[in-house]
Tab-separated table of C-alpha atoms in Angstrom:
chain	number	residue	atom	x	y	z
A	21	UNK	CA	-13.516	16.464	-2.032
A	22	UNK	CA	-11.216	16.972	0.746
A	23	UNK	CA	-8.739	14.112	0.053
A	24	UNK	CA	-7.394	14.167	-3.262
A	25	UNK	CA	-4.279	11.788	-3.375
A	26	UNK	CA	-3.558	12.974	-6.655
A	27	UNK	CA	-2.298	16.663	-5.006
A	28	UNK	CA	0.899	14.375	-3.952
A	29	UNK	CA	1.205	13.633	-7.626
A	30	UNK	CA	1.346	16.561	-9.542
A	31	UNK	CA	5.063	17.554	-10.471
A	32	UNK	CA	8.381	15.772	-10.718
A	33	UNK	CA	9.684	17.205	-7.272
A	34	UNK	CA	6.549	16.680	-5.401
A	35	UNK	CA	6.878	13.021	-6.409
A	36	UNK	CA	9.832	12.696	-5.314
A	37	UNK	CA	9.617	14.602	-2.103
A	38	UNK	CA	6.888	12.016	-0.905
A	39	UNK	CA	8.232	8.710	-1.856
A	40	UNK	CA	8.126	5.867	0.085
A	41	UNK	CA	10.732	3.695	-1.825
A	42	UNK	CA	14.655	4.695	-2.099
A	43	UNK	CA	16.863	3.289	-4.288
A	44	UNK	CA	20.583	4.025	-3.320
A	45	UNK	CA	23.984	2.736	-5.594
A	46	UNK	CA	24.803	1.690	-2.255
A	47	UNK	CA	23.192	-1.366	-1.936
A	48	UNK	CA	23.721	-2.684	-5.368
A	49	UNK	CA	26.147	-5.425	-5.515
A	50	UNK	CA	27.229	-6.721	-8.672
A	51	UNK	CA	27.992	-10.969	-9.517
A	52	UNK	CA	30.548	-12.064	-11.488
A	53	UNK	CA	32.279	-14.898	-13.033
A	54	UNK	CA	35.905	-15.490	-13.163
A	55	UNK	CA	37.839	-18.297	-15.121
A	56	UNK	CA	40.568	-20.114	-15.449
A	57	UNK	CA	43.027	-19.259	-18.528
A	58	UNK	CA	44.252	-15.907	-19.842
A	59	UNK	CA	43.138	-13.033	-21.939
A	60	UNK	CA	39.465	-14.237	-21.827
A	61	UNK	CA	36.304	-12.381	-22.074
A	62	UNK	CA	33.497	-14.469	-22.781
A	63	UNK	CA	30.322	-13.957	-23.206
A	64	UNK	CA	27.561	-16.291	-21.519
A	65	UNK	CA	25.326	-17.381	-24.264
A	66	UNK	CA	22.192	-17.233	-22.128
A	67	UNK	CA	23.564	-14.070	-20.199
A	68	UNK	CA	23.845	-11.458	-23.081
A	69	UNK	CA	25.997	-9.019	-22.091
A	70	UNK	CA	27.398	-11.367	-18.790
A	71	UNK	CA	31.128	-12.373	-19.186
A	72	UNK	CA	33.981	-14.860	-17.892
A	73	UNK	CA	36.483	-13.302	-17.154
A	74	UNK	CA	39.954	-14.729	-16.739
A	75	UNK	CA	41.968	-12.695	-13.805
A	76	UNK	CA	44.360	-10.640	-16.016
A	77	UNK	CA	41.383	-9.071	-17.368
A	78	UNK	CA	38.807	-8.454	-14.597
A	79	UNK	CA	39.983	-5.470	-13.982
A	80	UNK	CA	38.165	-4.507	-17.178
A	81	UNK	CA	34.928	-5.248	-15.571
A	82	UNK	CA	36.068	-3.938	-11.982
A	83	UNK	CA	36.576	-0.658	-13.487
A	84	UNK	CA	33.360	-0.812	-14.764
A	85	UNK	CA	31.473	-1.586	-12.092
A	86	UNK	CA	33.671	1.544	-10.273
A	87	UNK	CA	32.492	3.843	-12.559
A	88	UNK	CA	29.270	3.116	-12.738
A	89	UNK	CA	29.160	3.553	-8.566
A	90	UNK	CA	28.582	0.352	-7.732
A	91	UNK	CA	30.545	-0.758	-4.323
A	92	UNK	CA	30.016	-4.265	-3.923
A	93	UNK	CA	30.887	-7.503	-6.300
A	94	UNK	CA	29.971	-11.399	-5.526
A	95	UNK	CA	32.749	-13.526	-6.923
A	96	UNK	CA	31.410	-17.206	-8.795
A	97	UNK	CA	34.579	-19.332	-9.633
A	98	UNK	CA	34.816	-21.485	-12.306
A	99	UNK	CA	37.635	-24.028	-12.066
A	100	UNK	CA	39.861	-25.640	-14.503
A	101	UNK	CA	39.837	-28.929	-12.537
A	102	UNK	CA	36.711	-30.525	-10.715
A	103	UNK	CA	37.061	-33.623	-8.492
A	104	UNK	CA	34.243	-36.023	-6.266
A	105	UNK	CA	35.490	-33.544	-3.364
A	106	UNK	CA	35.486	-29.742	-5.030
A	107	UNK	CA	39.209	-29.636	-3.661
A	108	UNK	CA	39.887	-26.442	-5.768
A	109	UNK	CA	36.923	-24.439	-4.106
A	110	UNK	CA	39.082	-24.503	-1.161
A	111	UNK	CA	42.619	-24.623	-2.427
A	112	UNK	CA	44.703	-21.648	-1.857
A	113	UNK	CA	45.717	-21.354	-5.453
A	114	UNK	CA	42.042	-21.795	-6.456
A	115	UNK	CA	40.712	-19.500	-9.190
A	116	UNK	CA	38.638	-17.759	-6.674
A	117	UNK	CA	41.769	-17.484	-4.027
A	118	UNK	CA	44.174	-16.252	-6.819
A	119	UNK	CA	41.166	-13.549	-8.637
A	120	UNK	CA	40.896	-11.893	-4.205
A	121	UNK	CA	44.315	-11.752	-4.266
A	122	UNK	CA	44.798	-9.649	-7.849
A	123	UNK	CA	41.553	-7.711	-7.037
A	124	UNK	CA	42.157	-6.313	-3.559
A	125	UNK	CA	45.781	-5.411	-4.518
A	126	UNK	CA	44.585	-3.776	-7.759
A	127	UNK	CA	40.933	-2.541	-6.894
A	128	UNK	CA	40.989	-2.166	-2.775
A	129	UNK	CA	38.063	0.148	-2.889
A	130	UNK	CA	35.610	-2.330	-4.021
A	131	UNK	CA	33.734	-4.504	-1.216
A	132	UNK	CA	34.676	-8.512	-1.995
A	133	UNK	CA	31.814	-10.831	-1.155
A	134	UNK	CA	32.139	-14.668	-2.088
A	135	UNK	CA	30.090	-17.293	-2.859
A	136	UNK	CA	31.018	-20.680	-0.307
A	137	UNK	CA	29.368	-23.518	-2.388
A	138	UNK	CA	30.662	-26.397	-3.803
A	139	UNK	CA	28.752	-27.144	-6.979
A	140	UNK	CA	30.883	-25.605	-9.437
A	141	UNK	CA	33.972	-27.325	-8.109
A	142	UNK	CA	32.163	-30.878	-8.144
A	143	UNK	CA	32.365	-33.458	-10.730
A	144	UNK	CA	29.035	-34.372	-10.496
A	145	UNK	CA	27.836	-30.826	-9.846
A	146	UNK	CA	25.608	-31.163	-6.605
A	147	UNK	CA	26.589	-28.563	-4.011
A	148	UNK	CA	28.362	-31.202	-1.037
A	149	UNK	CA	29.850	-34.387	-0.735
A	150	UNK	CA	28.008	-37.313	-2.015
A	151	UNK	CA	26.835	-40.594	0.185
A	152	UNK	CA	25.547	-42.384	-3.157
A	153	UNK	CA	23.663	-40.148	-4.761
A	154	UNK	CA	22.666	-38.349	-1.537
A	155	UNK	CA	24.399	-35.453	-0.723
A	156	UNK	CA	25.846	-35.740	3.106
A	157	UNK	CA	24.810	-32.734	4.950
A	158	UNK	CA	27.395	-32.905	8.033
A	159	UNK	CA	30.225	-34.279	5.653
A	160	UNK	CA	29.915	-31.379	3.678
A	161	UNK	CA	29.583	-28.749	6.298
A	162	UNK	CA	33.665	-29.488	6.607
A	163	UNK	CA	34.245	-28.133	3.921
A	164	UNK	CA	32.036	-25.152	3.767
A	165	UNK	CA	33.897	-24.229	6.403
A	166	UNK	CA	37.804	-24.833	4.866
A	167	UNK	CA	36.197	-23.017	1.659
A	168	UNK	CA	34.935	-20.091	3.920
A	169	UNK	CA	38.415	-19.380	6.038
A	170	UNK	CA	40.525	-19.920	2.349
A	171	UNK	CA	38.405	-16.698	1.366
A	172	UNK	CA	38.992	-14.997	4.017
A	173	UNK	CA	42.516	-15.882	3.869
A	174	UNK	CA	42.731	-14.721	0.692
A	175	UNK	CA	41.263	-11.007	1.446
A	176	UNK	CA	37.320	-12.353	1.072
A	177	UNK	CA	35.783	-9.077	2.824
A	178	UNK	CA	32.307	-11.402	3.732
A	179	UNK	CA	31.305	-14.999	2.762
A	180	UNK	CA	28.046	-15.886	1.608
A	181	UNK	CA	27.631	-19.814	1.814
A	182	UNK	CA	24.526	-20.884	-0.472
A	183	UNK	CA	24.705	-24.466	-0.598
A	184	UNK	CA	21.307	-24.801	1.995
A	185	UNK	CA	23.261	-27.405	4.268
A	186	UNK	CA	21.086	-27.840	7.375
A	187	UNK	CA	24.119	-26.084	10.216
A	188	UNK	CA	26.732	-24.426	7.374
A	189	UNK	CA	25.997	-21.106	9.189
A	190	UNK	CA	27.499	-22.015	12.794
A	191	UNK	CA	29.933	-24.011	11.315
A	192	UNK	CA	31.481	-21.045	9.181
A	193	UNK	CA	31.264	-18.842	12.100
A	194	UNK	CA	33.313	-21.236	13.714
A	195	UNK	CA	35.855	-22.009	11.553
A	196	UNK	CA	36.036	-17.986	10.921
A	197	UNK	CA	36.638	-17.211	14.587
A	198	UNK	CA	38.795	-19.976	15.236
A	199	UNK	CA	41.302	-18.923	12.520
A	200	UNK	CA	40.798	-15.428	13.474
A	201	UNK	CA	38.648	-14.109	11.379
A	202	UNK	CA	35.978	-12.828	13.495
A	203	UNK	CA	34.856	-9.645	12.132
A	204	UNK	CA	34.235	-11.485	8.790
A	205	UNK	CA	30.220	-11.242	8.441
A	206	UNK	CA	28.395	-14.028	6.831
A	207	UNK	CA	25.368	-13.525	4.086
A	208	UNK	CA	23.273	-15.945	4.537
A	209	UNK	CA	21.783	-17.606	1.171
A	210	UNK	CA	18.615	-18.445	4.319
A	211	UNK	CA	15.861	-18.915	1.987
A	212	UNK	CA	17.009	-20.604	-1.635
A	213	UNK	CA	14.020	-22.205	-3.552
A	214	UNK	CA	15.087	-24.977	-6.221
A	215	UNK	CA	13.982	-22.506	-8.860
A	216	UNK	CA	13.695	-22.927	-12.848
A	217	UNK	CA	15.137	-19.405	-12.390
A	218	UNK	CA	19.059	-20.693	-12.072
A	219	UNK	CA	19.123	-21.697	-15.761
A	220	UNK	CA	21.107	-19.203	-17.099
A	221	UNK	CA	23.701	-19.345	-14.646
A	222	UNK	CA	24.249	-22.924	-14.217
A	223	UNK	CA	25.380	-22.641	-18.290
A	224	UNK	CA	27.411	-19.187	-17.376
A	225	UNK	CA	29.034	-21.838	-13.976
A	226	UNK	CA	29.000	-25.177	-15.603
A	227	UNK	CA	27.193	-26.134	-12.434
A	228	UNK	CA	24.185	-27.738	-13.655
A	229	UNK	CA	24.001	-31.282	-11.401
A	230	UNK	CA	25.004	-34.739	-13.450
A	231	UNK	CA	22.167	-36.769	-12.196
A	232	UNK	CA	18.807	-35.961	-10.142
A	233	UNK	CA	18.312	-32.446	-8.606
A	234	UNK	CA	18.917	-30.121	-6.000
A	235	UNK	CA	15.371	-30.584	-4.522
A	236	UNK	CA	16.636	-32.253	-1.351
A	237	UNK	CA	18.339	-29.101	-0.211
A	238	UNK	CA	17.093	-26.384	-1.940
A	239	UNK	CA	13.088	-25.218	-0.882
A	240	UNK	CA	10.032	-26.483	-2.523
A	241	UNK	CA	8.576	-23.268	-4.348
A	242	UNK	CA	5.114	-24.072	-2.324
A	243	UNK	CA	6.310	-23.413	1.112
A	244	UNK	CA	6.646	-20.525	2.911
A	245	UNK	CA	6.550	-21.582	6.928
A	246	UNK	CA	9.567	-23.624	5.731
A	247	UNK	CA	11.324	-20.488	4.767
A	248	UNK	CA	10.798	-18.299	8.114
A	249	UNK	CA	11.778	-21.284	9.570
A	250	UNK	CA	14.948	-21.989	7.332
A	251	UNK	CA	15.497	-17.812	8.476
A	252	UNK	CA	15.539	-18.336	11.994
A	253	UNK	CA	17.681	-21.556	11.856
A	254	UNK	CA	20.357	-18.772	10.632
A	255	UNK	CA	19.683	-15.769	12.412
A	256	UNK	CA	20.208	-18.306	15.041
A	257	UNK	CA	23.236	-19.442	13.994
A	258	UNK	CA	24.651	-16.066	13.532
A	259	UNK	CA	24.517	-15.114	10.157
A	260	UNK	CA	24.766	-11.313	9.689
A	261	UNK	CA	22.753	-10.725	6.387
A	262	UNK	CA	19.811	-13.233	5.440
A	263	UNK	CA	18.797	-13.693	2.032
A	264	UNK	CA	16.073	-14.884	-0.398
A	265	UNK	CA	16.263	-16.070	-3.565
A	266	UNK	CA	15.160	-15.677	-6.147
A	267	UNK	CA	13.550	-12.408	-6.442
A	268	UNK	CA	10.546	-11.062	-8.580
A	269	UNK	CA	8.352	-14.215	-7.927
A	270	UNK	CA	9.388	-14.581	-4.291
A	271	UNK	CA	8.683	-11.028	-2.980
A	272	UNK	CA	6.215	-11.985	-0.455
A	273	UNK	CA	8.693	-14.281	0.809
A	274	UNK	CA	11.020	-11.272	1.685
A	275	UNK	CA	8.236	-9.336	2.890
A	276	UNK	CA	7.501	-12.354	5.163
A	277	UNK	CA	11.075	-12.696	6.070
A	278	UNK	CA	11.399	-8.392	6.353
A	279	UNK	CA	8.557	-8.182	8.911
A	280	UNK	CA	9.752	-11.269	11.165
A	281	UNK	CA	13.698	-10.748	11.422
A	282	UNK	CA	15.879	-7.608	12.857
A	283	UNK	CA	18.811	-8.143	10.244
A	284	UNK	CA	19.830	-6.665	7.188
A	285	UNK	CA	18.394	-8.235	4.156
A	286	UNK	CA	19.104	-9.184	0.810
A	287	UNK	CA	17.659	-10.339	-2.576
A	288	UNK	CA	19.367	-12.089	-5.220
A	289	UNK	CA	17.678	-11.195	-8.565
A	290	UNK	CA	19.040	-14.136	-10.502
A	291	UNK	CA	20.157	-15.053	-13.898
A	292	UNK	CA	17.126	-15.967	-15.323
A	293	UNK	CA	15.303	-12.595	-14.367
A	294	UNK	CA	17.715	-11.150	-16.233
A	295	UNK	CA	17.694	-13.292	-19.628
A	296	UNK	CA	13.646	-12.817	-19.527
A	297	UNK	CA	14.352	-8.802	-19.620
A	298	UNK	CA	17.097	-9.237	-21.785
A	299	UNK	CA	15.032	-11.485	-24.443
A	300	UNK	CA	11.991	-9.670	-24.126
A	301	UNK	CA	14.280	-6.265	-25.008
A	302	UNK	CA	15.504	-8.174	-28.147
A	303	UNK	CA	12.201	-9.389	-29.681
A	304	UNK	CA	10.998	-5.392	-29.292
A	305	UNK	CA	8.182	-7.022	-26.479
A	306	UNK	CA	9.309	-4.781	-23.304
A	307	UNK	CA	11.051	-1.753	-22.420
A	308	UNK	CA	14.215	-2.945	-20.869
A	309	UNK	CA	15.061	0.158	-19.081
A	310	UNK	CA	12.173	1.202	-17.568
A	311	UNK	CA	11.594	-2.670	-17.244
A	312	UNK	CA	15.143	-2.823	-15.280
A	313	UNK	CA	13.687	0.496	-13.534
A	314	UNK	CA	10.179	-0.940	-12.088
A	315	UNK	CA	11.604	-4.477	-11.153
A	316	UNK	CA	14.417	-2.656	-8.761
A	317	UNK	CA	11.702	-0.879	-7.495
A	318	UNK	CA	9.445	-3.470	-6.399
A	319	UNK	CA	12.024	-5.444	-4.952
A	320	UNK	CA	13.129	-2.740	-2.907
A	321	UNK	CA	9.561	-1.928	-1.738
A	322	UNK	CA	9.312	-5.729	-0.602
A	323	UNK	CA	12.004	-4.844	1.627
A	324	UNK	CA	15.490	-6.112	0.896
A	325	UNK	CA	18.241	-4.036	1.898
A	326	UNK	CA	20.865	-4.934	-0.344
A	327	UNK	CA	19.610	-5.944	-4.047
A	328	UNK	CA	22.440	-8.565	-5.773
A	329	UNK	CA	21.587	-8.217	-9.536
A	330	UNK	CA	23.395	-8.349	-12.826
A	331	UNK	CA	21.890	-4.865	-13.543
A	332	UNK	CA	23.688	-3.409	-11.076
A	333	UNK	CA	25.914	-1.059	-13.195
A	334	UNK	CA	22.451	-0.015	-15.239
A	335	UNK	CA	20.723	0.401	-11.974
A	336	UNK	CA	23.180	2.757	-10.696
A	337	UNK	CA	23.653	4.206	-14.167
A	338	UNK	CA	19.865	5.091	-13.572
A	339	UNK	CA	19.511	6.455	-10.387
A	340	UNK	CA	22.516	8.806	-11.711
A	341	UNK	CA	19.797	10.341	-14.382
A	342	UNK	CA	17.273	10.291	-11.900
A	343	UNK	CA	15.003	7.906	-13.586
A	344	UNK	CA	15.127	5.731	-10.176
A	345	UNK	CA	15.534	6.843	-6.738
């Protein structure tokens, strides 16, 4: 035989020389919750080892997320008071306003990326401003935008509006240039399914909705034109990073999105990717590590970019003891 494929295969080094998939610290960007209140650090039931963290003791999990070379966070807040409007997600002593502030003073080094939704800050949970029970989609883009420039305001180094309003990314942009914040890039949650997958961090967010679903805005897990399209609408628009969401079970969905687009992209392997490893660990069913260690993989090899998981710190911890690279 003249080809023999396994020649590429048969040390370590050689292995490594010749593959096609790199995983880099880098790219890893690390989500976290922050609370209102003080001296907290709680654990998410249905996020072992996921916390909320009240500001005075982030820094705990900032220097964590330091030292295990990870450059990038995404901040979810979790107000103390919700209203019909979400007024704290925008107010500039909101929880998410007041944790910039205390992180970029304390932990400049570290790359701030915010979440621009509205759900969390809702009383009845659904990610805009309700006609009924339908959420208005050019009421609401208002105040994506307001949310967006307080984060900035507040030392926000990039937004990343996921709320799936049909125009939130030109209005951002904007409101962004407008107050002066033009080199400000917006990530783009483009292509967010209504996903079963969330679970785990609606609990962690108290953001589940209080009647119906989020199946008007978010994408039917059957389409995929819908998402290319949903893509362009923001590349159009001018969003600087697109996304999908969520991850392992949508990877030809970024691979659709990769081959079509000339942007950075990014995955966001959610909450409920992570409990599955997590429980399957604990019951003695999986490997978490190299489970941790193959997922990353394939999810690079798809073709995202920039990989938003909440096994970032392990990740890089990994590619550190070269068991992923």
């Amino acid at each position: 035989m003249i080809n023999r494929p396994r020649r590429l295969r048969t040390t370590p080094e050689l292995r490594s020389m010749v593959r096609e998939t790199r995983v880099s610290a880098d790219s890893l960007v690390y989500p976290m919750f922050v609370t209102e209140g003080n001296d907290i650090k709680e654990e998410i039931d249905t996020m072992p080892g996921q916390y909320r963290w009240s500001i005075d003791r982030m820094g705990e999990i900032l220097q964590d997320v330091i030292s295990a070379g990870v450059k990038s966070v995404m901040l979810f807040g979790i107000p103390e008071h919700k209203d019909e409007c979400g007024s704290e997600a925008y107010s500039d002593n909101g929880i998410i306003q007041r944790a910039l502030r205390y992180a970029k003073e304390n932990y400049p080094e570290l790359y701030y990326i915010t979440d621009v939704c509205m759900c969390e800050y809702t009383s009845h949970g659904h990610c805009g401003i309700l006609d009924g029970h339908y959420v208005d989609n050019d009421k609401t883009l208002q105040m994506l935008a307001k949310i967006a420039v307080s984060h900035a305001k507040a030392g926000a180094d990039m937004v990343a509006p996921s709320d799936m309003m049909d125009g939130h990314i030109a209005a951002i942009r904007s409101a962004l240039d407008e107050n002066g914040f033009i080199n400000i890039p917006i990530m783009a949650y483009s292509v967010k399914y209504a996903s079963a997958f969330y679970g785990p961090f609606r609990d962690a967010a108290g953001s589940a909705p209080a009647f119906g679903d989020r199946k008007s805005y978010q994408m039917d897990p059957h389409n995929i034109r819908e998402a290319i399209i949903e893509a362009e609408l923001d590349y159009e628009e001018g969003a600087d990073i697109l996304m999908v969401k969520p991850g392992m079970a949508y990877l030809d969905v970024l691979r659709e999105v990769k081959a079509r687009f000339n942007k950075p992209l990014a995955l966001y392997s959610v909450s409920g990717e992570y409990s599955m490893i997590k429980a399957g660990a604990k019951l003695g069913y999986i490997d978490e590590k190299k489970m941790i260690c193959e997922s990353a993989v394939c999810m690079y090899r798809a073709g995202t970019d920039i990989l938003i998981t909440y096994f970032a710190k392990e990740i890089a911890q990994y590619i550190k003891e070269g068991l992923i690279g």
